[in-house]
Amino acid sequence: MGANTQRRNILITGASSGLGRGMAREFAARGRNLALAARRTDRLEELRDELLTAHPGITVAIRTLDVNDHDDVFTAFTELDAELGGLDRVIVNAGLGKGQPLGTGYFRANAATASTNVLGALAQAEAALELFRPRRAGHLVLVSSVSAVRGMPRNLTTYAASKAAVASLGEGLRADLAGSGIAVTTLLPGFIRSEMNENIKKVPLIVDTETGCRAMVKAIEREAHRAAVPGWPWAPLSVAMRVLPLSVVARMT
């Protein structure tokens, strides 16, 4: 399948809030069937009802899922695949953004972010590819972050490192799956307003959730290998961040 082939059945993790919820709305508006997974069942039920009311022609399956329960990730993906009659695309979106500067007594918060964002993503990628490899078809999308481009200071240090791991995982999978019929996309979202950052008032160059999610879905639909979103200003900034002095990059956060 190529970028011009419509993926009908899409699984999104972390779909109960933020970017996952926003992407679900965008794909539902495009007439796609959705499998939505997250920890908060009530939020998933609310979103399912909203989407089915607005778009009665689609199917929306939901599943309560904590991606830190790795065995349940495999079970959930298999069950949702069966319920929708075969998943065409899996969006690995579930993650954590909490963290504190290392050495200040908050190891558990940093460890939770690292575990969810790295091991949780790994489990999801494994579960998705167990479905895709026998079919030699499918589209795996890994949601990383523009912070993955360089090491970040203060509260972002662990988060950025975990998202760098996700980006590296995506690159390795693209190499491994070249010519297999399975596409891999790594997204590097810039500053997009979501529940993860709603309490941070001063964020430079931030866009609203709807604008950000629309840009993410456009990149997913064209099945870009790697995309900073929204493209402006994050595509040129992500390039600049690789070569700017680290002191300058630190001031951007």
PDB file of C-alpha atoms in Angstrom:
ATOM      1  CA  MET A   1       0.000   0.000   0.000  1.00  0.00           C
ATOM      2  CA  GLY A   2       1.186   3.536  -0.681  1.00  0.00           C
ATOM      3  CA  ALA A   3       0.367   7.003   0.486  1.00  0.00           C
ATOM      4  CA  ASN A   4      -2.540   7.196  -1.958  1.00  0.00           C
ATOM      5  CA  THR A   5      -4.253   4.150  -0.442  1.00  0.00           C
ATOM      6  CA  GLN A   6      -6.886   4.981   2.109  1.00  0.00           C
ATOM      7  CA  ARG A   7      -6.429   3.262   5.450  1.00  0.00           C
ATOM      8  CA  ARG A   8      -9.966   2.500   6.611  1.00  0.00           C
ATOM      9  CA  ASN A   9      -9.481   0.981  10.082  1.00  0.00           C
ATOM     10  CA  ILE A  10      -7.298   2.967  12.457  1.00  0.00           C
ATOM     11  CA  LEU A  11      -6.228   2.257  16.040  1.00  0.00           C
ATOM     12  CA  ILE A  12      -5.220   5.233  18.197  1.00  0.00           C
ATOM     13  CA  THR A  13      -3.842   4.791  21.708  1.00  0.00           C
ATOM     14  CA  GLY A  14      -4.014   7.556  24.285  1.00  0.00           C
ATOM     15  CA  ALA A  15      -7.279   8.538  22.606  1.00  0.00           C
ATOM     16  CA  SER A  16      -9.194   9.772  25.647  1.00  0.00           C
ATOM     17  CA  SER A  17      -7.615  13.238  25.654  1.00  0.00           C
ATOM     18  CA  GLY A  18      -5.246  15.653  23.976  1.00  0.00           C
ATOM     19  CA  LEU A  19      -3.692  14.811  20.628  1.00  0.00           C
ATOM     20  CA  GLY A  20      -5.189  11.321  20.497  1.00  0.00           C
ATOM     21  CA  ARG A  21      -8.696  12.685  20.969  1.00  0.00           C
ATOM     22  CA  GLY A  22      -8.047  15.407  18.400  1.00  0.00           C
ATOM     23  CA  MET A  23      -6.742  12.943  15.804  1.00  0.00           C
ATOM     24  CA  ALA A  24      -9.770  10.703  16.374  1.00  0.00           C
ATOM     25  CA  ARG A  25     -12.060  13.617  15.520  1.00  0.00           C
ATOM     26  CA  GLU A  26     -10.080  14.406  12.377  1.00  0.00           C
ATOM     27  CA  PHE A  27     -10.117  10.813  11.123  1.00  0.00           C
ATOM     28  CA  ALA A  28     -13.815  10.374  11.962  1.00  0.00           C
ATOM     29  CA  ALA A  29     -14.574  13.439   9.849  1.00  0.00           C
ATOM     30  CA  ARG A  30     -12.764  11.676   6.993  1.00  0.00           C
ATOM     31  CA  GLY A  31     -15.060   8.654   7.344  1.00  0.00           C
ATOM     32  CA  ARG A  32     -12.581   6.254   8.939  1.00  0.00           C
ATOM     33  CA  ASN A  33     -13.443   3.455  11.339  1.00  0.00           C
ATOM     34  CA  LEU A  34     -11.692   3.822  14.669  1.00  0.00           C
ATOM     35  CA  ALA A  35     -10.402   1.640  17.477  1.00  0.00           C
ATOM     36  CA  LEU A  36      -9.741   3.905  20.458  1.00  0.00           C
ATOM     37  CA  ALA A  37      -7.746   2.791  23.491  1.00  0.00           C
ATOM     38  CA  ALA A  38      -6.869   4.623  26.711  1.00  0.00           C
ATOM     39  CA  ARG A  39      -6.978   4.268  30.473  1.00  0.00           C
ATOM     40  CA  ARG A  40     -10.088   6.376  31.084  1.00  0.00           C
ATOM     41  CA  THR A  41     -13.125   4.386  29.983  1.00  0.00           C
ATOM     42  CA  ASP A  42     -15.611   7.190  30.671  1.00  0.00           C
ATOM     43  CA  ARG A  43     -13.723   9.566  28.377  1.00  0.00           C
ATOM     44  CA  LEU A  44     -13.568   6.934  25.640  1.00  0.00           C
ATOM     45  CA  GLU A  45     -17.301   6.286  25.897  1.00  0.00           C
ATOM     46  CA  GLU A  46     -18.000  10.003  25.706  1.00  0.00           C
ATOM     47  CA  LEU A  47     -15.785  10.366  22.624  1.00  0.00           C
ATOM     48  CA  ARG A  48     -17.304   7.309  20.938  1.00  0.00           C
ATOM     49  CA  ASP A  49     -20.815   8.697  21.397  1.00  0.00           C
ATOM     50  CA  GLU A  50     -19.743  12.107  20.088  1.00  0.00           C
ATOM     51  CA  LEU A  51     -18.132  10.635  16.969  1.00  0.00           C
ATOM     52  CA  LEU A  52     -20.997   8.273  16.164  1.00  0.00           C
ATOM     53  CA  THR A  53     -23.515  11.102  16.516  1.00  0.00           C
ATOM     54  CA  ALA A  54     -21.519  13.382  14.225  1.00  0.00           C
ATOM     55  CA  HIS A  55     -20.562  10.631  11.748  1.00  0.00           C
ATOM     56  CA  PRO A  56     -23.172   7.825  11.876  1.00  0.00           C
ATOM     57  CA  GLY A  57     -21.623   5.907   8.980  1.00  0.00           C
ATOM     58  CA  ILE A  58     -18.440   4.921  10.821  1.00  0.00           C
ATOM     59  CA  THR A  59     -17.613   2.234  13.377  1.00  0.00           C
ATOM     60  CA  VAL A  60     -15.967   3.161  16.685  1.00  0.00           C
ATOM     61  CA  ALA A  61     -14.635   0.421  18.964  1.00  0.00           C
ATOM     62  CA  ILE A  62     -13.194   1.275  22.373  1.00  0.00           C
ATOM     63  CA  ARG A  63     -10.945  -0.578  24.795  1.00  0.00           C
ATOM     64  CA  THR A  64      -9.619   0.359  28.229  1.00  0.00           C
ATOM     65  CA  LEU A  65      -5.844   0.041  28.074  1.00  0.00           C
ATOM     66  CA  ASP A  66      -2.807   0.987  30.132  1.00  0.00           C
ATOM     67  CA  VAL A  67       0.198   0.609  27.812  1.00  0.00           C
ATOM     68  CA  ASN A  68       2.364  -0.211  30.826  1.00  0.00           C
ATOM     69  CA  ASP A  69       0.471  -3.523  31.031  1.00  0.00           C
ATOM     70  CA  HIS A  70       2.414  -5.016  28.154  1.00  0.00           C
ATOM     71  CA  ASP A  71       0.535  -8.305  27.982  1.00  0.00           C
ATOM     72  CA  ASP A  72      -2.751  -6.414  27.719  1.00  0.00           C
ATOM     73  CA  VAL A  73      -1.376  -4.311  24.857  1.00  0.00           C
ATOM     74  CA  PHE A  74      -1.068  -7.460  22.731  1.00  0.00           C
ATOM     75  CA  THR A  75      -4.508  -8.687  23.806  1.00  0.00           C
ATOM     76  CA  ALA A  76      -6.161  -5.330  23.139  1.00  0.00           C
ATOM     77  CA  PHE A  77      -4.601  -4.928  19.692  1.00  0.00           C
ATOM     78  CA  THR A  78      -5.663  -8.438  18.679  1.00  0.00           C
ATOM     79  CA  GLU A  79      -9.213  -7.923  19.939  1.00  0.00           C
ATOM     80  CA  LEU A  80      -9.615  -4.521  18.260  1.00  0.00           C
ATOM     81  CA  ASP A  81      -8.162  -5.897  15.035  1.00  0.00           C
ATOM     82  CA  ALA A  82     -10.828  -8.621  15.055  1.00  0.00           C
ATOM     83  CA  GLU A  83     -13.614  -6.204  15.974  1.00  0.00           C
ATOM     84  CA  LEU A  84     -12.873  -3.876  13.052  1.00  0.00           C
ATOM     85  CA  GLY A  85     -12.151  -6.667  10.602  1.00  0.00           C
ATOM     86  CA  GLY A  86      -8.435  -5.882  10.284  1.00  0.00           C
ATOM     87  CA  LEU A  87      -6.466  -2.792  11.274  1.00  0.00           C
ATOM     88  CA  ASP A  88      -4.816  -0.812   8.471  1.00  0.00           C
ATOM     89  CA  ARG A  89      -3.016   1.731  10.647  1.00  0.00           C
ATOM     90  CA  VAL A  90      -1.858   1.869  14.272  1.00  0.00           C
ATOM     91  CA  ILE A  91      -0.978   5.212  15.855  1.00  0.00           C
ATOM     92  CA  VAL A  92       1.275   4.809  18.893  1.00  0.00           C
ATOM     93  CA  ASN A  93       0.289   7.959  20.735  1.00  0.00           C
ATOM     94  CA  ALA A  94      -0.133   7.082  24.419  1.00  0.00           C
ATOM     95  CA  GLY A  95       2.508   8.702  26.578  1.00  0.00           C
ATOM     96  CA  LEU A  96       3.420  10.757  29.630  1.00  0.00           C
ATOM     97  CA  GLY A  97       4.898  14.244  29.858  1.00  0.00           C
ATOM     98  CA  LYS A  98       5.611  14.591  33.547  1.00  0.00           C
ATOM     99  CA  GLY A  99       9.140  14.993  34.835  1.00  0.00           C
ATOM    100  CA  GLN A 100      11.523  17.001  36.979  1.00  0.00           C
ATOM    101  CA  PRO A 101      15.235  17.874  36.796  1.00  0.00           C
ATOM    102  CA  LEU A 102      17.329  14.822  37.552  1.00  0.00           C
ATOM    103  CA  GLY A 103      18.798  14.702  41.028  1.00  0.00           C
ATOM    104  CA  THR A 104      15.977  16.677  42.681  1.00  0.00           C
ATOM    105  CA  GLY A 105      14.177  13.751  44.291  1.00  0.00           C
ATOM    106  CA  TYR A 106      11.623  12.913  41.600  1.00  0.00           C
ATOM    107  CA  PHE A 107      13.011   9.697  40.188  1.00  0.00           C
ATOM    108  CA  ARG A 108       9.618   7.991  40.229  1.00  0.00           C
ATOM    109  CA  ALA A 109       8.048  10.655  38.008  1.00  0.00           C
ATOM    110  CA  ASN A 110      10.942  10.486  35.560  1.00  0.00           C
ATOM    111  CA  ALA A 111      10.914   6.690  35.599  1.00  0.00           C
ATOM    112  CA  ALA A 112       7.177   6.612  34.891  1.00  0.00           C
ATOM    113  CA  THR A 113       7.650   8.866  31.862  1.00  0.00           C
ATOM    114  CA  ALA A 114      10.571   6.800  30.566  1.00  0.00           C
ATOM    115  CA  SER A 115       8.735   3.508  31.070  1.00  0.00           C
ATOM    116  CA  THR A 116       5.486   4.641  29.443  1.00  0.00           C
ATOM    117  CA  ASN A 117       7.071   6.466  26.526  1.00  0.00           C
ATOM    118  CA  VAL A 118       9.766   3.887  25.699  1.00  0.00           C
ATOM    119  CA  LEU A 119       8.636   0.451  26.861  1.00  0.00           C
ATOM    120  CA  GLY A 120       4.977   1.275  26.263  1.00  0.00           C
ATOM    121  CA  ALA A 121       5.772   2.380  22.707  1.00  0.00           C
ATOM    122  CA  LEU A 122       7.896  -0.719  22.152  1.00  0.00           C
ATOM    123  CA  ALA A 123       5.050  -2.998  23.261  1.00  0.00           C
ATOM    124  CA  GLN A 124       2.619  -1.198  20.957  1.00  0.00           C
ATOM    125  CA  ALA A 125       4.974  -1.404  17.989  1.00  0.00           C
ATOM    126  CA  GLU A 126       5.543  -5.109  18.619  1.00  0.00           C
ATOM    127  CA  ALA A 127       1.798  -5.780  18.888  1.00  0.00           C
ATOM    128  CA  ALA A 128       1.027  -3.813  15.724  1.00  0.00           C
ATOM    129  CA  LEU A 129       3.743  -5.522  13.709  1.00  0.00           C
ATOM    130  CA  GLU A 130       2.602  -8.973  14.818  1.00  0.00           C
ATOM    131  CA  LEU A 131      -0.607  -8.087  12.961  1.00  0.00           C
ATOM    132  CA  PHE A 132       1.029  -6.394   9.963  1.00  0.00           C
ATOM    133  CA  ARG A 133       3.963  -8.713   9.176  1.00  0.00           C
ATOM    134  CA  PRO A 134       1.895 -11.784   8.137  1.00  0.00           C
ATOM    135  CA  ARG A 135      -0.223  -9.527   5.878  1.00  0.00           C
ATOM    136  CA  ARG A 136       2.753  -7.622   4.485  1.00  0.00           C
ATOM    137  CA  ALA A 137       0.637  -4.506   4.819  1.00  0.00           C
ATOM    138  CA  GLY A 138      -0.155  -1.776   7.340  1.00  0.00           C
ATOM    139  CA  HIS A 139       0.955   1.623   8.539  1.00  0.00           C
ATOM    140  CA  LEU A 140       2.666   2.125  11.902  1.00  0.00           C
ATOM    141  CA  VAL A 141       2.768   5.699  13.227  1.00  0.00           C
ATOM    142  CA  LEU A 142       4.996   6.622  16.172  1.00  0.00           C
ATOM    143  CA  VAL A 143       4.299   9.934  17.901  1.00  0.00           C
ATOM    144  CA  SER A 144       7.641  11.282  19.080  1.00  0.00           C
ATOM    145  CA  SER A 145       8.300  15.009  19.690  1.00  0.00           C
ATOM    146  CA  VAL A 146      10.353  17.856  18.283  1.00  0.00           C
ATOM    147  CA  SER A 147      12.147  17.732  21.644  1.00  0.00           C
ATOM    148  CA  ALA A 148      13.686  14.458  20.452  1.00  0.00           C
ATOM    149  CA  VAL A 149      16.008  16.393  18.132  1.00  0.00           C
ATOM    150  CA  ARG A 150      18.286  17.570  20.982  1.00  0.00           C
ATOM    151  CA  GLY A 151      18.710  17.003  24.695  1.00  0.00           C
ATOM    152  CA  MET A 152      16.459  19.292  26.720  1.00  0.00           C
ATOM    153  CA  PRO A 153      16.962  20.884  30.152  1.00  0.00           C
ATOM    154  CA  ARG A 154      15.013  20.888  33.397  1.00  0.00           C
ATOM    155  CA  ASN A 155      11.611  19.154  33.422  1.00  0.00           C
ATOM    156  CA  LEU A 156      11.998  18.072  29.790  1.00  0.00           C
ATOM    157  CA  THR A 157      15.229  16.085  30.132  1.00  0.00           C
ATOM    158  CA  THR A 158      13.681  12.646  30.611  1.00  0.00           C
ATOM    159  CA  TYR A 159      10.749  13.340  28.309  1.00  0.00           C
ATOM    160  CA  ALA A 160      13.019  14.434  25.453  1.00  0.00           C
ATOM    161  CA  ALA A 161      15.273  11.419  25.936  1.00  0.00           C
ATOM    162  CA  SER A 162      12.288   9.062  25.860  1.00  0.00           C
ATOM    163  CA  LYS A 163      10.968  10.647  22.674  1.00  0.00           C
ATOM    164  CA  ALA A 164      14.424  10.411  21.098  1.00  0.00           C
ATOM    165  CA  ALA A 165      14.220   6.679  21.751  1.00  0.00           C
ATOM    166  CA  VAL A 166      10.845   6.556  19.991  1.00  0.00           C
ATOM    167  CA  ALA A 167      12.271   8.432  16.987  1.00  0.00           C
ATOM    168  CA  SER A 168      15.221   6.035  16.823  1.00  0.00           C
ATOM    169  CA  LEU A 169      12.844   3.084  17.025  1.00  0.00           C
ATOM    170  CA  GLY A 170      10.919   4.464  14.063  1.00  0.00           C
ATOM    171  CA  GLU A 171      14.066   4.901  11.991  1.00  0.00           C
ATOM    172  CA  GLY A 172      15.221   1.377  12.754  1.00  0.00           C
ATOM    173  CA  LEU A 173      11.843  -0.046  11.801  1.00  0.00           C
ATOM    174  CA  ARG A 174      11.830   1.835   8.505  1.00  0.00           C
ATOM    175  CA  ALA A 175      15.169   0.219   7.674  1.00  0.00           C
ATOM    176  CA  ASP A 176      13.989  -3.198   8.808  1.00  0.00           C
ATOM    177  CA  LEU A 177      10.671  -3.039   6.944  1.00  0.00           C
ATOM    178  CA  ALA A 178      11.861  -1.472   3.680  1.00  0.00           C
ATOM    179  CA  GLY A 179      10.165  -3.252   0.792  1.00  0.00           C
ATOM    180  CA  SER A 180       7.871  -5.210   3.098  1.00  0.00           C
ATOM    181  CA  GLY A 181       4.641  -3.385   2.255  1.00  0.00           C
ATOM    182  CA  ILE A 182       4.527  -1.946   5.788  1.00  0.00           C
ATOM    183  CA  ALA A 183       4.929   1.834   6.115  1.00  0.00           C
ATOM    184  CA  VAL A 184       6.393   3.556   9.180  1.00  0.00           C
ATOM    185  CA  THR A 185       5.887   7.233  10.050  1.00  0.00           C
ATOM    186  CA  THR A 186       7.549   9.135  12.887  1.00  0.00           C
ATOM    187  CA  LEU A 187       5.825  12.362  13.913  1.00  0.00           C
ATOM    188  CA  LEU A 188       7.683  15.142  15.714  1.00  0.00           C
ATOM    189  CA  PRO A 189       4.943  17.431  17.052  1.00  0.00           C
ATOM    190  CA  GLY A 190       6.038  20.914  18.055  1.00  0.00           C
ATOM    191  CA  PHE A 191       4.245  22.863  20.754  1.00  0.00           C
ATOM    192  CA  ILE A 192       0.553  21.934  20.488  1.00  0.00           C
ATOM    193  CA  ARG A 193      -1.900  22.831  23.236  1.00  0.00           C
ATOM    194  CA  SER A 194      -3.191  19.728  25.004  1.00  0.00           C
ATOM    195  CA  GLU A 195      -4.053  18.499  28.476  1.00  0.00           C
ATOM    196  CA  MET A 196      -0.391  17.574  28.918  1.00  0.00           C
ATOM    197  CA  ASN A 197       0.647  21.239  28.831  1.00  0.00           C
ATOM    198  CA  GLU A 198      -2.550  23.117  29.659  1.00  0.00           C
ATOM    199  CA  ASN A 199      -1.139  24.395  32.965  1.00  0.00           C
ATOM    200  CA  ILE A 200       1.938  25.877  31.284  1.00  0.00           C
ATOM    201  CA  LYS A 201       0.798  29.346  30.276  1.00  0.00           C
ATOM    202  CA  LYS A 202       3.801  30.734  28.408  1.00  0.00           C
ATOM    203  CA  VAL A 203       4.778  28.348  25.627  1.00  0.00           C
ATOM    204  CA  PRO A 204       6.515  29.844  22.568  1.00  0.00           C
ATOM    205  CA  LEU A 205       5.029  29.215  19.114  1.00  0.00           C
ATOM    206  CA  ILE A 206       2.232  27.035  20.480  1.00  0.00           C
ATOM    207  CA  VAL A 207      -0.820  26.263  18.332  1.00  0.00           C
ATOM    208  CA  ASP A 208      -4.273  25.140  19.398  1.00  0.00           C
ATOM    209  CA  THR A 209      -5.175  21.460  19.559  1.00  0.00           C
ATOM    210  CA  GLU A 210      -7.340  21.456  16.435  1.00  0.00           C
ATOM    211  CA  THR A 211      -4.659  23.092  14.276  1.00  0.00           C
ATOM    212  CA  GLY A 212      -1.977  20.774  15.593  1.00  0.00           C
ATOM    213  CA  CYS A 213      -4.019  17.602  15.158  1.00  0.00           C
ATOM    214  CA  ARG A 214      -5.036  18.585  11.639  1.00  0.00           C
ATOM    215  CA  ALA A 215      -1.347  18.942  10.743  1.00  0.00           C
ATOM    216  CA  MET A 216      -0.556  15.569  12.329  1.00  0.00           C
ATOM    217  CA  VAL A 217      -3.309  13.820  10.386  1.00  0.00           C
ATOM    218  CA  LYS A 218      -2.184  15.393   7.110  1.00  0.00           C
ATOM    219  CA  ALA A 219       1.352  14.060   7.682  1.00  0.00           C
ATOM    220  CA  ILE A 220      -0.020  10.644   8.609  1.00  0.00           C
ATOM    221  CA  GLU A 221      -2.236  10.513   5.531  1.00  0.00           C
ATOM    222  CA  ARG A 222       0.656  11.204   3.183  1.00  0.00           C
ATOM    223  CA  GLU A 223       2.635   8.547   5.073  1.00  0.00           C
ATOM    224  CA  ALA A 224       5.694  10.730   5.493  1.00  0.00           C
ATOM    225  CA  HIS A 225       8.744   8.899   6.829  1.00  0.00           C
ATOM    226  CA  ARG A 226       9.438  11.609   9.400  1.00  0.00           C
ATOM    227  CA  ALA A 227       7.619  14.905   9.840  1.00  0.00           C
ATOM    228  CA  ALA A 228       7.821  17.841  12.227  1.00  0.00           C
ATOM    229  CA  VAL A 229       4.300  19.208  12.676  1.00  0.00           C
ATOM    230  CA  PRO A 230       2.898  21.753  12.121  1.00  0.00           C
ATOM    231  CA  GLY A 231       5.335  22.180   9.239  1.00  0.00           C
ATOM    232  CA  TRP A 232       5.672  25.883   9.963  1.00  0.00           C
ATOM    233  CA  PRO A 233       7.651  26.734  11.989  1.00  0.00           C
ATOM    234  CA  TRP A 234       8.711  23.297  13.228  1.00  0.00           C
ATOM    235  CA  ALA A 235      10.161  21.785  10.055  1.00  0.00           C
ATOM    236  CA  PRO A 236      12.860  24.489   9.702  1.00  0.00           C
ATOM    237  CA  LEU A 237      13.252  24.822  13.470  1.00  0.00           C
ATOM    238  CA  SER A 238      13.852  21.099  13.892  1.00  0.00           C
ATOM    239  CA  VAL A 239      16.691  21.355  11.368  1.00  0.00           C
ATOM    240  CA  ALA A 240      18.127  24.435  13.080  1.00  0.00           C
ATOM    241  CA  MET A 241      17.941  22.768  16.493  1.00  0.00           C
ATOM    242  CA  ARG A 242      20.390  20.099  15.345  1.00  0.00           C
ATOM    243  CA  VAL A 243      23.150  22.655  14.749  1.00  0.00           C
ATOM    244  CA  LEU A 244      22.403  25.520  17.143  1.00  0.00           C
ATOM    245  CA  PRO A 245      24.496  25.724  20.327  1.00  0.00           C
ATOM    246  CA  LEU A 246      22.865  23.781  23.129  1.00  0.00           C
ATOM    247  CA  SER A 247      22.616  26.985  25.199  1.00  0.00           C
ATOM    248  CA  VAL A 248      20.390  28.485  22.483  1.00  0.00           C
ATOM    249  CA  VAL A 249      18.226  25.370  22.221  1.00  0.00           C
ATOM    250  CA  ALA A 250      17.755  25.402  26.002  1.00  0.00           C
ATOM    251  CA  ARG A 251      16.275  28.892  25.832  1.00  0.00           C
ATOM    252  CA  MET A 252      13.630  27.717  23.380  1.00  0.00           C
ATOM    253  CA  THR A 253      11.906  25.622  26.045  1.00  0.00           C
TER     254      THR A 253
END
